Coordinates of C-alpha atoms and ligand atoms in Angstrom, one line a residue:
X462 CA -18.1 21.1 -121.9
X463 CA -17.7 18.6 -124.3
X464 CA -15.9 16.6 -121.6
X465 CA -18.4 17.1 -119.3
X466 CA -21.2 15.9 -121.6
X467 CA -19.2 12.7 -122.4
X468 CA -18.1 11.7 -119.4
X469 CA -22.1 12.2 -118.0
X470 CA -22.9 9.0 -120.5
X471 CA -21.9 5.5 -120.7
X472 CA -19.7 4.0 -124.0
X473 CA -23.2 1.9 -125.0
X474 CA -25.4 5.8 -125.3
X475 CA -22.2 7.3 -127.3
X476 CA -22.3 4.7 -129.5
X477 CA -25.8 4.6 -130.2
X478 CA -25.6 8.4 -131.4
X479 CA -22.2 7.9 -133.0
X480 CA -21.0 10.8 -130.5
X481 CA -17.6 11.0 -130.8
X482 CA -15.9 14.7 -131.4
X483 CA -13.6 15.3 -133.7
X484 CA -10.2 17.0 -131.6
X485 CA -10.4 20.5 -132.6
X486 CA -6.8 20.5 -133.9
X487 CA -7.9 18.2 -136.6
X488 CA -11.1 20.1 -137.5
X489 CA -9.0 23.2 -138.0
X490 CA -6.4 21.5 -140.2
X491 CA -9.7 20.4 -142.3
X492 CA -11.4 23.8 -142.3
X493 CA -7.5 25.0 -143.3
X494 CA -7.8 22.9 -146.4
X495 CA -11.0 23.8 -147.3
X496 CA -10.0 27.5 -147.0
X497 CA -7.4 26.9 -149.6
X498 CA -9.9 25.3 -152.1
X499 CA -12.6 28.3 -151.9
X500 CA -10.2 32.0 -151.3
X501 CA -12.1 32.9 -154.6
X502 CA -15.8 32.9 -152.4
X503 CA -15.1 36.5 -151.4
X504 CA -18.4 37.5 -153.4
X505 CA -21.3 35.6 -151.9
X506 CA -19.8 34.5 -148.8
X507 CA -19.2 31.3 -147.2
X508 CA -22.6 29.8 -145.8
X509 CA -21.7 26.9 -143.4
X510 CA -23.5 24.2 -141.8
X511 CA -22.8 20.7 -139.7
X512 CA -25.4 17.8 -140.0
X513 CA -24.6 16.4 -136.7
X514 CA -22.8 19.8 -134.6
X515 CA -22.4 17.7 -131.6
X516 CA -20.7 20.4 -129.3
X517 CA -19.3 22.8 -132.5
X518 CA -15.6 21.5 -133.2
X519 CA -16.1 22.3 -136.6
X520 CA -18.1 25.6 -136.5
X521 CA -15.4 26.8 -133.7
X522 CA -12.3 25.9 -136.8
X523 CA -14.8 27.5 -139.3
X524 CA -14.8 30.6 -137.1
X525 CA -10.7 30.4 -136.9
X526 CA -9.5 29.8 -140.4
X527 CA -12.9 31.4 -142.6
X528 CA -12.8 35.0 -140.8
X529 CA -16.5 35.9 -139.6
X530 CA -16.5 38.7 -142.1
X531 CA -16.7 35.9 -144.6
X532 CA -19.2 33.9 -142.8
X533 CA -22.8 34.9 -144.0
X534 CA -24.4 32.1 -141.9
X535 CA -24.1 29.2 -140.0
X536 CA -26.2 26.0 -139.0
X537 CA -25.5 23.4 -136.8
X538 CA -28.3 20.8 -136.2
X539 CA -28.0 18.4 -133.5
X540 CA -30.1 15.4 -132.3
X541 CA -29.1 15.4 -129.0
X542 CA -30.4 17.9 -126.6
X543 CA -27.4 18.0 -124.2
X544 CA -25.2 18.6 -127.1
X545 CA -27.1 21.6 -129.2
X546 CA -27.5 23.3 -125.3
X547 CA -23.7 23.1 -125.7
X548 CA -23.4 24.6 -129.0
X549 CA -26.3 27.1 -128.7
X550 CA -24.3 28.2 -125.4
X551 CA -21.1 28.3 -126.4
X552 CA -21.4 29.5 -130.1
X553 CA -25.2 31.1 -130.5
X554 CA -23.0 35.0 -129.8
X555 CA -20.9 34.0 -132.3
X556 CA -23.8 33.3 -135.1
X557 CA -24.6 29.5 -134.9
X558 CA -27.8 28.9 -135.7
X559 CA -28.7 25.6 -133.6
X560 CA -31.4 23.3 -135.0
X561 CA -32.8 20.7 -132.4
X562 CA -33.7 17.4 -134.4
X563 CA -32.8 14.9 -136.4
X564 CA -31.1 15.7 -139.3
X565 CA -32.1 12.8 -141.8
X566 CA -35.7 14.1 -141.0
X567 CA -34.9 18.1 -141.0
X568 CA -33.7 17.7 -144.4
X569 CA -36.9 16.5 -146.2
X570 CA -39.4 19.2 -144.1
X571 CA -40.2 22.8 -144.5
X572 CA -38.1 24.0 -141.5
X573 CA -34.9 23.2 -143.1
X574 CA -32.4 25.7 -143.1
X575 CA -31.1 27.1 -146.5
X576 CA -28.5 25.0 -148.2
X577 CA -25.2 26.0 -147.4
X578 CA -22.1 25.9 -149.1
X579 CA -19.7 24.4 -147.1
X580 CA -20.3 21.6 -145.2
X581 CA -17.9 20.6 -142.5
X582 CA -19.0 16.7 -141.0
X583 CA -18.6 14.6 -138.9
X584 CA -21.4 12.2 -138.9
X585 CA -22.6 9.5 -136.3
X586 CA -21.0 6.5 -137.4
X587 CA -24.0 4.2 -135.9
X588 CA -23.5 0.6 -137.8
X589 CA -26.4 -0.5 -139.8
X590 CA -26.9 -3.2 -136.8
X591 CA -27.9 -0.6 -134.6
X592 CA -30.7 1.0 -136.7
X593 CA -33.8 -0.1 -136.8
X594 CA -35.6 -2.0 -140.1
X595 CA -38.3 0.6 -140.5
X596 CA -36.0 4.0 -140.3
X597 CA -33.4 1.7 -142.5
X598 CA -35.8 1.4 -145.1
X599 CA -37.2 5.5 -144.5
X600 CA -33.5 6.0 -145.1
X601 CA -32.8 4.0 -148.1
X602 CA -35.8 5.4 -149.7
X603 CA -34.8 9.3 -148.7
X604 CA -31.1 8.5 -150.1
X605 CA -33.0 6.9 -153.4
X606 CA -35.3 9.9 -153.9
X607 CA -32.9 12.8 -153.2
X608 CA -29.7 11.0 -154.7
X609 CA -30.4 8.4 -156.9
X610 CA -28.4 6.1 -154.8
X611 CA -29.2 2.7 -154.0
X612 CA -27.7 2.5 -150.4
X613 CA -27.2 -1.1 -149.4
X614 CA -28.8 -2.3 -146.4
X615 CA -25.3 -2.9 -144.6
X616 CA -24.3 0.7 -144.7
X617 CA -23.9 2.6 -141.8
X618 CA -25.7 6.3 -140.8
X619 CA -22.9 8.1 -141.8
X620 CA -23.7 6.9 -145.8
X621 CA -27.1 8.5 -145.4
X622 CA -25.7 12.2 -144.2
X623 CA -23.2 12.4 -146.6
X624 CA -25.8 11.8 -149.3
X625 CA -28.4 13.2 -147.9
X626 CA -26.3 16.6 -146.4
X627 CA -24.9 16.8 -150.0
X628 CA -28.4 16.9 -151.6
X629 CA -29.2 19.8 -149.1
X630 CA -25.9 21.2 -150.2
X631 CA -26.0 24.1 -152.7
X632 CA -24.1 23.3 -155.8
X633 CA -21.1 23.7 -156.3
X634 CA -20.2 23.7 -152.6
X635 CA -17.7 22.4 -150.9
X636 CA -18.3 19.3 -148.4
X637 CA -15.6 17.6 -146.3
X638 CA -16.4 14.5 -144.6
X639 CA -14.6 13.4 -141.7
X640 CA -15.8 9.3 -141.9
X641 CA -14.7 5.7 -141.6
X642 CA -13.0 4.3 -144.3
X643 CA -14.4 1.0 -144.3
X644 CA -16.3 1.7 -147.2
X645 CA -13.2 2.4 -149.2
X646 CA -12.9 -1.6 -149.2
X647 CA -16.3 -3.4 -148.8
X648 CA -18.9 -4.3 -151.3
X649 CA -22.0 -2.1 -149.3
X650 CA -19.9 1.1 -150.3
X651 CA -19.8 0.6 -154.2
X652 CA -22.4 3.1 -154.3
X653 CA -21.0 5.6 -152.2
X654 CA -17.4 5.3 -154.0
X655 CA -19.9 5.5 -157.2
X656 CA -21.4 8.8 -156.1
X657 CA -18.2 9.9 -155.2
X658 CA -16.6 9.5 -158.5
X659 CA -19.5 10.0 -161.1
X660 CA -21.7 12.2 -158.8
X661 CA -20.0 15.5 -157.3
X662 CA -15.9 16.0 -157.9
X663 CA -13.9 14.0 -155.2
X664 CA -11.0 16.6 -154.7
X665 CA -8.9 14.8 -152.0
X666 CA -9.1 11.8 -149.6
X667 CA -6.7 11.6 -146.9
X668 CA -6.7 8.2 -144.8
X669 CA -5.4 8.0 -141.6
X670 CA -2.5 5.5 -140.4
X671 CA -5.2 3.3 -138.4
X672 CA -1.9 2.4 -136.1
X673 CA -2.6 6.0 -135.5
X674 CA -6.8 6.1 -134.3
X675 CA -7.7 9.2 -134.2
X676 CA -10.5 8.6 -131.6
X677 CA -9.8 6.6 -129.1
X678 CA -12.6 5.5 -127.8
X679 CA -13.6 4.6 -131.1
X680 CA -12.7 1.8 -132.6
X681 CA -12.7 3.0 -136.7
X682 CA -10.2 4.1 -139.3
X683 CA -11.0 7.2 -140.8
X684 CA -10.8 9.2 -143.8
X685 CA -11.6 12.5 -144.7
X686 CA -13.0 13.0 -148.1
X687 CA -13.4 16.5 -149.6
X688 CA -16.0 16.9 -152.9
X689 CA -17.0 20.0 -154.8
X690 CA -20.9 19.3 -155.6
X691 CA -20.4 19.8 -159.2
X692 CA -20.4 17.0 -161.9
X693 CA -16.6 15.8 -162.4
X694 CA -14.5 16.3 -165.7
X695 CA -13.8 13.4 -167.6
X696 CA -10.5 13.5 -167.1
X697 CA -10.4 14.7 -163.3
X698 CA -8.2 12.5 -160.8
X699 CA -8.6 12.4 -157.3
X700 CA -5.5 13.7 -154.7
X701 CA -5.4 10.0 -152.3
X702 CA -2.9 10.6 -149.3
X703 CA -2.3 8.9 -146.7
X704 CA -0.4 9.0 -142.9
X705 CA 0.7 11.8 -141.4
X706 CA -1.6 15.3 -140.9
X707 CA -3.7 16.5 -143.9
X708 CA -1.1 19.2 -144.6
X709 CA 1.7 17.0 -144.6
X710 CA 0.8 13.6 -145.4
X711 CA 3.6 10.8 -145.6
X712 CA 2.4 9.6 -149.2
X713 CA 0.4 11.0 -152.1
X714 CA -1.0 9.7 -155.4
X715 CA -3.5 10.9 -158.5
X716 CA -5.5 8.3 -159.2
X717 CA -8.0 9.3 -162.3
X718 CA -11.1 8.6 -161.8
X719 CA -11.8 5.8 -164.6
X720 CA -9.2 4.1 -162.6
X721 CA -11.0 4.6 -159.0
X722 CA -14.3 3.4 -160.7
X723 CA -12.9 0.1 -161.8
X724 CA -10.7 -0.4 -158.5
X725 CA -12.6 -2.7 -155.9
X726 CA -10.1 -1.1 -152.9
X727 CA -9.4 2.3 -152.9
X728 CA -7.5 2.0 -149.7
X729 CA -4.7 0.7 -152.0
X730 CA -3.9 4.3 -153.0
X731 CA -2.1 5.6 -152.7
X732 CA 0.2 2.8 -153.7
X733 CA 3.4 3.9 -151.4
X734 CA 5.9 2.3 -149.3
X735 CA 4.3 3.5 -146.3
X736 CA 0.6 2.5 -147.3
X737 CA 0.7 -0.7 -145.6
X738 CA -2.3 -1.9 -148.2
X739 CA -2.0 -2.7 -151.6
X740 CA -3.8 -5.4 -153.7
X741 CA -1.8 -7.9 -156.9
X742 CA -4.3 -9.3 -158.4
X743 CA -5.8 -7.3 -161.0
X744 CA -8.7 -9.7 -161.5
X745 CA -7.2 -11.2 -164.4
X746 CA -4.2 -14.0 -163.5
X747 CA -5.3 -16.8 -161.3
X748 CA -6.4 -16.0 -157.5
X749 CA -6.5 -18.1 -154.7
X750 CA -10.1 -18.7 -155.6
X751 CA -9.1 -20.8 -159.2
X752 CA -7.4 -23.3 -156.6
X753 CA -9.4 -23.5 -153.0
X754 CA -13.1 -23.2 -152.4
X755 CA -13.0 -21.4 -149.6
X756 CA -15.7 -21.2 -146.5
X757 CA -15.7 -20.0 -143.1
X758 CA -15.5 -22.4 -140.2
X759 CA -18.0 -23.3 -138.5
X760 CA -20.3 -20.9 -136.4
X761 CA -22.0 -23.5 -133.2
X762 CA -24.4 -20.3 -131.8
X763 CA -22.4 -20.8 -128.4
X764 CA -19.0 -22.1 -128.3
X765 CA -18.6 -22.4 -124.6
X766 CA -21.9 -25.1 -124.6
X767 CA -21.3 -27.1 -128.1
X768 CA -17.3 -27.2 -127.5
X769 CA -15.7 -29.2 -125.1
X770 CA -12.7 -30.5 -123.9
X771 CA -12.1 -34.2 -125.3
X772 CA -11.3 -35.4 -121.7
X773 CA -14.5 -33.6 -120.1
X774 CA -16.9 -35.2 -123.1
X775 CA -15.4 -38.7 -121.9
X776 CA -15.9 -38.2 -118.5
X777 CA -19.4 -37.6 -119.0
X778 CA -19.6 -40.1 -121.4
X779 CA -20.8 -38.4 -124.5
X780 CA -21.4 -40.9 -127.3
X781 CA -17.8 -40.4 -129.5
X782 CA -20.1 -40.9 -132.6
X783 CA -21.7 -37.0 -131.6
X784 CA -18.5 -35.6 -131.2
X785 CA -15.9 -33.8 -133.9
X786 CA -12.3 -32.9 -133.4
X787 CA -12.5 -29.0 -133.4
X788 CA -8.9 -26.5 -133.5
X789 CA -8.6 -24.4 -130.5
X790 CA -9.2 -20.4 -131.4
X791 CA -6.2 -18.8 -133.1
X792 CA -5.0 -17.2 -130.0
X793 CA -4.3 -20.9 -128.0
X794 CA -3.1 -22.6 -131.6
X795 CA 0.5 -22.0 -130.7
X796 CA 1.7 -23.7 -134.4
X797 CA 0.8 -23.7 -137.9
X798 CA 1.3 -26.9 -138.9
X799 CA -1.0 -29.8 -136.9
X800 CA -0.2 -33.6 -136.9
X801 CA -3.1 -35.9 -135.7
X802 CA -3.0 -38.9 -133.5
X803 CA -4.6 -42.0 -133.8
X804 CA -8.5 -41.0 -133.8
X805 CA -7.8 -37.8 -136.1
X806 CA -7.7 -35.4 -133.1
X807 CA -5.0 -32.7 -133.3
X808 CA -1.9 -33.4 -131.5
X809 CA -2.5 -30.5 -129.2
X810 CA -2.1 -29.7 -125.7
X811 CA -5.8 -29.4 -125.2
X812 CA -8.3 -31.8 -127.3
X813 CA -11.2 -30.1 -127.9
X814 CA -14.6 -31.9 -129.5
X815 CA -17.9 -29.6 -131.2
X816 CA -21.2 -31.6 -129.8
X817 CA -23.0 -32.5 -133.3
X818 CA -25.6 -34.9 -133.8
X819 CA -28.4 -35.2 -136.3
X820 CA -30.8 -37.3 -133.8
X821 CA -34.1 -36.2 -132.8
X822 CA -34.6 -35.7 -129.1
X823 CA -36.5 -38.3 -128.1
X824 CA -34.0 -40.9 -129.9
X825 CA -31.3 -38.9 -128.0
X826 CA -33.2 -39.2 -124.7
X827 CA -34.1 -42.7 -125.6
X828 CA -30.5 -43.9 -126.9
X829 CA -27.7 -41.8 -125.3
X830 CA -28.9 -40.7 -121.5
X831 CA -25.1 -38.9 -120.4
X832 CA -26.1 -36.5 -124.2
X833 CA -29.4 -35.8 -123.6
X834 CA -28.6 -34.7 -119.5
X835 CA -26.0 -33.1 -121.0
X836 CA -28.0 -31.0 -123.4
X837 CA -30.7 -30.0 -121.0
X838 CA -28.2 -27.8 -119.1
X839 CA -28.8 -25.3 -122.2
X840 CA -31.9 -24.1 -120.9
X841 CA -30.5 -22.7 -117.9
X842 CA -27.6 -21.2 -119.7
X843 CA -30.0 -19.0 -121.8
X844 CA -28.7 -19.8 -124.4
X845 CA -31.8 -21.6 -126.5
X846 CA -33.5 -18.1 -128.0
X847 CA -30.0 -17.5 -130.0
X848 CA -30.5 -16.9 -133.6
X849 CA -28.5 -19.8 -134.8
X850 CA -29.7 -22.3 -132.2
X851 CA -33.3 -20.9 -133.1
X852 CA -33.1 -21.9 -136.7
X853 CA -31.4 -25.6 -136.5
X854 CA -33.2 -28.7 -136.8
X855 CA -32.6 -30.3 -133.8
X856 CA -31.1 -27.1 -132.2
X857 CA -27.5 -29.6 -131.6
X858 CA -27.0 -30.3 -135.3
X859 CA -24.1 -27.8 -136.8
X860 CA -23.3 -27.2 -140.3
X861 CA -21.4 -29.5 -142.0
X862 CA -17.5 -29.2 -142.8
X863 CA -15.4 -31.6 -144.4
X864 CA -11.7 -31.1 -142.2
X865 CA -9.6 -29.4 -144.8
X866 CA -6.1 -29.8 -144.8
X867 CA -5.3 -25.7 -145.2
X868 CA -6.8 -23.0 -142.7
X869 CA -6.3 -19.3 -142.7
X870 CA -7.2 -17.1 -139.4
X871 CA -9.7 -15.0 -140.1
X872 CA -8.6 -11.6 -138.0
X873 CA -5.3 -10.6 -136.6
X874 CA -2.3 -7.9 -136.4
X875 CA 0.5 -6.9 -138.4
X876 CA 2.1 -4.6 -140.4
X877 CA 4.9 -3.9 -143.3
X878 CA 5.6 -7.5 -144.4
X879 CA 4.3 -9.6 -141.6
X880 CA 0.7 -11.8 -142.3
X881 CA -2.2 -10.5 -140.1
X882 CA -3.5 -13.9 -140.8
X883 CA -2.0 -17.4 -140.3
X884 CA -2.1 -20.3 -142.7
X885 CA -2.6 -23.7 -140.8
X886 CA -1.7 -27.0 -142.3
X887 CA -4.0 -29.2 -140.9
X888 CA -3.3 -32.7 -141.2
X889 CA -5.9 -33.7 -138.6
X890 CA -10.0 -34.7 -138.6
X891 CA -10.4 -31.3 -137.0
X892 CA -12.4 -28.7 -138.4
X893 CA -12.3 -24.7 -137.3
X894 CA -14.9 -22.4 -135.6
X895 CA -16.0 -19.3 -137.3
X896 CA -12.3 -18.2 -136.5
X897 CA -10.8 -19.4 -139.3
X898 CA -11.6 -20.0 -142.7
X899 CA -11.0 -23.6 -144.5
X900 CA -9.7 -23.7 -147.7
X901 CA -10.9 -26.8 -149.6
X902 CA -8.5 -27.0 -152.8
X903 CA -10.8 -27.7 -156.1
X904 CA -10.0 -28.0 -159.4
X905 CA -6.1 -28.9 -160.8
X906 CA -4.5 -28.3 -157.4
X907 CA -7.0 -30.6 -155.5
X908 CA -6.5 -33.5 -158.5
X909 CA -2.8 -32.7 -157.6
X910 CA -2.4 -33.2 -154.4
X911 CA -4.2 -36.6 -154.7
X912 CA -2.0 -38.0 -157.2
X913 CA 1.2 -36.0 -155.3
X914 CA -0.1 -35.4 -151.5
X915 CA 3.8 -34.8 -150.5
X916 CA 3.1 -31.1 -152.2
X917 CA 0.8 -30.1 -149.4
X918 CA 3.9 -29.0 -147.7
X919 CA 4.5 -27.0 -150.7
X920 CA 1.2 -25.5 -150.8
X921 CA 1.4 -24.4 -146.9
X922 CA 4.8 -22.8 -148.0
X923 CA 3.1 -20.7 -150.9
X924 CA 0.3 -19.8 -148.6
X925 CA 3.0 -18.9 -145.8
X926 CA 4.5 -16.0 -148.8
X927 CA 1.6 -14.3 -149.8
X928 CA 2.5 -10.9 -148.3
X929 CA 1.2 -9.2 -145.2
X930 CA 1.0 -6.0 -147.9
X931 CA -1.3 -8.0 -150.1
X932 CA -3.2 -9.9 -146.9
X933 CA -4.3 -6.4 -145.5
X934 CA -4.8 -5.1 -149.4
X935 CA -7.7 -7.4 -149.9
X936 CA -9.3 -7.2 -146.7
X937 CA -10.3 -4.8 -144.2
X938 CA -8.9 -2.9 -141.3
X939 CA -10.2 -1.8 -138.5
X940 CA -9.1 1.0 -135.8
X941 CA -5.5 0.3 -133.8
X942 CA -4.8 -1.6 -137.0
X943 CA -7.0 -5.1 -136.5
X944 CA -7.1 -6.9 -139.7
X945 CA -10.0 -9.2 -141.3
X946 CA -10.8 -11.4 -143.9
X947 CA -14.0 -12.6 -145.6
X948 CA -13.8 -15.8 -147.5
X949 CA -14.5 -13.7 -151.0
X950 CA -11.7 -11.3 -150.4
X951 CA -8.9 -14.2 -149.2
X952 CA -10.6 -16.0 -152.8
X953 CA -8.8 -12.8 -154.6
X954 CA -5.7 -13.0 -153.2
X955 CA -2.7 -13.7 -156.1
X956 CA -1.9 -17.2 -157.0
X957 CA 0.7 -16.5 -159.3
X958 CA 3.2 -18.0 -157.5
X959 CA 1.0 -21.8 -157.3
X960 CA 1.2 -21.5 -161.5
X961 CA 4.4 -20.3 -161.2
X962 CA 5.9 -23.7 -159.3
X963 CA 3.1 -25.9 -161.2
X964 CA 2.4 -24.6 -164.3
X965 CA 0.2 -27.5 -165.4
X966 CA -2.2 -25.8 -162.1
X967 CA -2.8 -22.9 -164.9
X968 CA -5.2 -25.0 -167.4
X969 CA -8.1 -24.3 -164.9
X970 CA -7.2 -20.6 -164.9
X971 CA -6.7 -20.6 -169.2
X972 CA -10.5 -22.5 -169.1
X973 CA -12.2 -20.1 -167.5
X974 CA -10.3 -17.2 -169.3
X975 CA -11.7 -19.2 -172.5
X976 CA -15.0 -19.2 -171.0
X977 CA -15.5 -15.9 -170.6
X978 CA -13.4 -14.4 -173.3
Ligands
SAM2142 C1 -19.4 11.9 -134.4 S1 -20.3 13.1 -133.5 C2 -19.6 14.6 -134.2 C3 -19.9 15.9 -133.5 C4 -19.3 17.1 -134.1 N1 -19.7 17.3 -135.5 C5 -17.8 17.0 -134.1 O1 -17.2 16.9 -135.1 O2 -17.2 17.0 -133.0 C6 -21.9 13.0 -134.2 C7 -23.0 13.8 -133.6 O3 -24.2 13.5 -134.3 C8 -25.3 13.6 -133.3 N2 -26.3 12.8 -134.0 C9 -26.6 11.5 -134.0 N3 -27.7 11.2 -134.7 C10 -28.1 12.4 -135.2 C11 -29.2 12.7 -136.1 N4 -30.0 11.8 -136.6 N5 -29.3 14.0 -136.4 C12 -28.5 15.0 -135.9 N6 -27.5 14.7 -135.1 C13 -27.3 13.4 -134.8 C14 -24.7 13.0 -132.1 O4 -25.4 13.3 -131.0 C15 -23.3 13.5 -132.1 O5 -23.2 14.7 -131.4

């Protein structure tokens, strides 16, 4: 049945209702750990219930590990009225209670079920682009009243129904969450991993190889967290695992929980061989940041208008003074180090230029006819009511970048040692695209490589070393094991071994030590 439903609707509806089911040989391994966490519930029973039931994977591994003997009740709600027909149909005999509706909105009225006391999940992972401002907002403030959490804006559903579900939740229940990991890393889920260790006892969180997605369709790394809704002991540290089946992961780690509250990644842990992820800076030695400001590339609002092929801007004689030397994307930039030619451009198979000029359109029309015919074809492309385009004055003007001679790409593959991300050494005018982000070097290294600009080699070398282990540790990953970097996470990566080489690079590190001391 659950085939049947999903195959009736297209990718864009299933991922507008995060409907993707979890395999039911993976719900059962959860319900099987969960059964070894609550044999003592003989007394009062077990009272289960799913936020988001979907089709019943989790209330048909209930029914197989918990025996129904054991099962006082059970409650599946279920926005989608093709899905709780399913469950009502193919679980109703078998005492499922189905709840048409919408969970985040059943939880706050009178109808709601009683609270349960084990919660089996696994939620729509709808990104936060995808909901709308008003039910954003209804959300954060429901999280706020009934948790005390401040959710930020960027979170996605599945933050609400685990706070919100475990509000509902009686305590000391047990809850385990089948969800993506992202949040394990970003700066939007501080107040979920803050919940999760100061709020209700994290017992275990098991991550998934994401070289190993557990749903193909989509595109996420998961992790399934288990909590006891009870306050945590001071001392209490949390089982992290990781690869492998919950039952027999590939690595495992106690991490106490002071140490999860001060850790910025907890897909570090835990900190095995086989955890491809694992962070070196501590926060207290020098980071990439002491020694390179660093910024993403440029973002044009519609690359295949603004950037051009050097040859095609001649040929229809666009004014050289309105057009930059811009790199290629990652995937045509065949090598890592760049040499320049005459005018600055990259020594490249294909030239490209970025269209970017400061006049007003009227001077354009006026001064440079082949630019202004030129940038009338936008209309017809569609592409003038983008957001970026929208907000520039005059729409053609980008932002401005300095070239910089170091580059790093901002998303890519890679595992055990290799860098998901390629340093360039840019010795060109050329600046990057929104693909890449430019490292300016500040401070002692940029005074450095003015008196000594022979070391940018050097530098490209030390940039070329910083492990792939420590690459992926400070950024994200994604499903099927795509990597990416924001500017603030490459800013923490180690620069131990720049101090290490030049120790007079340290004195800006020492300063700022002094300064905050
Ligand atoms: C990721 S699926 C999981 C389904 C099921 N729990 C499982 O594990 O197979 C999420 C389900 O949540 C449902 N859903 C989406 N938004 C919801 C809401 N606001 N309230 C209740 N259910 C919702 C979707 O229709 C989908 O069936």
């Amino acid at each position: 049945m659950q085939a049947d439903i999903d195959t009736r609707k297209s990718a864009a509806e299933r991922n507008r209702l995060g409907q993707f089911a979890t395999p039911n040989a993976l719900a059962v391994d959860i319900a099987q750990y969960v059964e070894s966490l609550i044999i003592d519930r003989r007394k009062s029973g077990i009272r289960f219930a799913d936020p988001s039931i979907g089709s019943g994977s989790f209330f048909s591994a209930a029914l197989a590990v918990f025996s129904s003997k054991r099962m006082k009740s059970a409650v599946g709600i279920e926005l989608d009225p093709a899905f709780a027909d399913a469950a009502r149909e193919l679980w109703a005999d078998a005492g499922l209670e189905v709840v048409r509706g919408d969970f985040t909105r059943i939880v706050t009225n009178g109808s709601c079920p009683a609270a349960p006391n084990v919660v089996l999940a696994n939620p729509p992972y709808v990104r936060h682009h995808h909901m709308d401002r008003e039910d954003k907002e209804r959300l954060q403030r429901l999280a706020f009243k009934l948790t005390g959490v401040e959710v930020n804006g960027l979170a996605g559903l599945y933050v609400y129904f685990l706070l919100l579900a475990t509000a509902w939740m009686e305590d000391d229940g047990i809850a385990a969450w089948l969800i993506p990991s992202e949040f394990m890393d970003v700066n939007y889920g501080a107040a979920l991993k803050g919940y999760l260790t100061d709020k209700v006892t994290l017992l275990r969180a098991h991550r998934f190889d994401p070289d190993d997605v557990q749903f193909g369709d989509a595109l996420v790394s998961s992790v399934v967290l288990v909590f006891r809704k009870t306050p945590p002991a001071a001392a209490h540290a949390v089982e992290f695992t990781f690869g492998g089946t919950l039952a027999e992961p590939h690595a495992r780690d106690l991490i106490p929980r002071e140490r999860l509250r001060e850790s910025r990644k907890w897909t570090a842990y835990p900190s095995h061989a086989k955890n491809d992820r694992h962070t070196l800076s501590d926060g207290e030695g020098p980071t990439l940041g002491d020694f390179f400001r660093v910024q993403r590339g440029i973002a044009t609002g519609c690359n295949k208008f603004f950037v051009l092929d050097r040859t095609d801007a001649k040929r229809r004689g666009l004014p050289g003074k309105y057009l930059r030397p811009i790199l290629p994307g990652p995937r045509h930039l065949k090598t890592t180090i760049i040499d320049a030619d005459g005018d600055g451009y990259p020594l490249i198979d294909r030239q490209l230029c970025v269209i970017d000029c400061d006049l007003p359109e009227p001077m354009v029309e006026a001064k440079h006819p082949a630019l202004w015919d030129y940038l009338q074809t936008a209309q017809a492309l569609g592409i003038m009511d983008g957001y970026l385009i929208g907000k520039r004055s005059p729409w053609y003007k980008q932002e401005q970048r300095q070239p910089t001679p170091f580059l790093c790409t901002y998303m890519g593959r890679g595992s055990g040692d290799k860098q998901p991300f390629r340093f360039i050494w840019n010795r060109s005018k050329a600046i990057g695209t929104n693909l890449y982000l430019m490292l300016y070097p500040q401070n002692s290294l940029a005074t450095m490589l003015r008196r000594y600009p022979d070391r940018a080699e050097a530098v490209h070398a030390l940039l070329g070393q910083v492990t792939g282990y420590e690459l992926r540790g400070e950024g994200r990953v994604y499903g099927g094991g795509l990597n990416k970097i924001e500017p603030s996470e490459l800013a923490r990566v180690s620069a131990e071994s720049f101090v290490e080489l030049w120790p007079a690079l340290s004195s800006d590190v020492q300063s700022q030590g002094k300064l905050f001391g």
